Amino acid sequence: MKQHKSNLGTLFAALIILLILAACAKPYHFYVKYNLVESGIGLKDKKVFLTVLDERDSVDFLSQKARNEFDLWDGRYALYHTPKKPKGNIETYPLSGLIEAAMKMRLENMGITVETEKKDDTPLFEVTLNNFFLDLKDRTWLSDFSYAVKLTLDNQKTAREKVSGQAERTKIMGRGAGEILVGEIFTESLNKLDIVKLFKNAGIE
C-alpha cells in the first residue's frame, strides 16, 4: 500500500511539473534565413516603390501536421541573414512584411533605392504572393513558394516574371529542419528573380 501511494505521489509531482513547464512555455517566431545573393551588376541610378500583395488561395502557412510541430508559433516571422539564428529581440513581420523586407534587401543590394511613397516618376515594383506553404508528410518536410513580380512606370509598358520553387527535407528532430527548408526555398526563389531583365523589359534604362 505504501509503495502504491509513493508511486501516485511521484506521478502527481511529475504532472505538476509538466503543467508548470507548459504554463511557462513562451510563444516563438518562425525564423526564416535569407542568404542574400552577391550583386554583380549595380543599378545605382534606379528607384522603385515596393509593394506586396497576398493573393494566396489559403492564408494557412502550415498544414495541420506541421502546425502540431509549431504549436506555440505566434504567427510572426523573423528574418535573418547571419550564419546562426540571432538571440534576443529581433524584428518580426507578418508574411507580407517578411516578403517586403527580404525583397527590399535584394533591391538595395543592387543599388536600387526603395522609396517610401509612390511618385509619378517612381516605377512600381509589385510582388504578388501566390503560395507559401509548409507541410509534414511522414518524416519529410515539404515546402512550396511562388510569387509574381510586375514592374512598370506608367502602366504603358510592363515587365512581368513568375517564380516558383519546391523543396523537401527529412525531419530529424523537432521543428528546426522545417525552418531550414523554408529558408532554403525562400532564398532560392527570391534570388532567382532576374531584376536586371525586369528593368530592361519595362523599358526603364
PDB file of N, CA and C in Angstrom, residues 19 22 25-26 69 78 118-119 127 132 149 168 178 205:
ATOM      1  N   LEU A  19       2.784  20.601 -15.914  1.00  0.00           N
ATOM      2  CA  LEU A  19       1.834  21.703 -16.029  1.00  0.00           C
ATOM      3  C   LEU A  19       2.517  23.051 -15.846  1.00  0.00           C
ATOM      4  N   ALA A  22       4.511  23.783 -18.998  1.00  0.00           N
ATOM      5  CA  ALA A  22       3.621  24.172 -20.100  1.00  0.00           C
ATOM      6  C   ALA A  22       3.144  25.608 -19.927  1.00  0.00           C
ATOM      7  N   ALA A  25       5.925  28.017 -20.883  1.00  0.00           N
ATOM      8  CA  ALA A  25       6.396  27.997 -22.267  1.00  0.00           C
ATOM      9  C   ALA A  25       5.950  29.268 -22.980  1.00  0.00           C
ATOM     10  N   LYS A  26       6.854  29.862 -23.742  1.00  0.00           N
ATOM     11  CA  LYS A  26       6.561  31.118 -24.414  1.00  0.00           C
ATOM     12  C   LYS A  26       6.334  30.877 -25.908  1.00  0.00           C
ATOM     13  N   GLU A  69       3.805  20.599 -34.923  1.00  0.00           N
ATOM     14  CA  GLU A  69       5.219  20.769 -34.565  1.00  0.00           C
ATOM     15  C   GLU A  69       5.515  22.204 -34.123  1.00  0.00           C
ATOM     16  N   ALA A  78      10.499  35.983 -38.320  1.00  0.00           N
ATOM     17  CA  ALA A  78      11.728  36.713 -38.028  1.00  0.00           C
ATOM     18  C   ALA A  78      12.712  36.455 -39.172  1.00  0.00           C
ATOM     19  N   LYS A 118       4.816  56.360 -53.347  1.00  0.00           N
ATOM     20  CA  LYS A 118       4.746  56.310 -54.804  1.00  0.00           C
ATOM     21  C   LYS A 118       4.665  57.718 -55.377  1.00  0.00           C
ATOM     22  N   LYS A 119       5.552  57.995 -56.345  1.00  0.00           N
ATOM     23  CA  LYS A 119       5.536  59.272 -57.054  1.00  0.00           C
ATOM     24  C   LYS A 119       5.381  59.000 -58.546  1.00  0.00           C
ATOM     25  N   VAL A 127       4.994  42.914 -55.933  1.00  0.00           N
ATOM     26  CA  VAL A 127       5.181  41.482 -55.697  1.00  0.00           C
ATOM     27  C   VAL A 127       3.846  40.883 -55.271  1.00  0.00           C
ATOM     28  N   PHE A 132       2.742  30.021 -50.269  1.00  0.00           N
ATOM     29  CA  PHE A 132       3.813  29.916 -49.279  1.00  0.00           C
ATOM     30  C   PHE A 132       3.320  28.917 -48.247  1.00  0.00           C
ATOM     31  N   VAL A 149       6.048  39.061 -60.078  1.00  0.00           N
ATOM     32  CA  VAL A 149       6.506  40.448 -59.949  1.00  0.00           C
ATOM     33  C   VAL A 149       6.094  41.238 -61.181  1.00  0.00           C
ATOM     34  N   GLU A 168      12.137  19.671 -50.344  1.00  0.00           N
ATOM     35  CA  GLU A 168      11.801  18.785 -49.240  1.00  0.00           C
ATOM     36  C   GLU A 168      13.057  18.464 -48.449  1.00  0.00           C
ATOM     37  N   GLY A 178      12.335  22.101 -40.517  1.00  0.00           N
ATOM     38  CA  GLY A 178      11.286  22.817 -41.231  1.00  0.00           C
ATOM     39  C   GLY A 178      11.680  24.265 -41.490  1.00  0.00           C
ATOM     40  N   GLU A 205      15.574  52.140 -68.532  1.00  0.00           N
ATOM     41  CA  GLU A 205      17.014  52.001 -68.714  1.00  0.00           C
ATOM     42  C   GLU A 205      17.768  53.020 -67.869  1.00  0.00           C
TER      43      GLU A 205
END
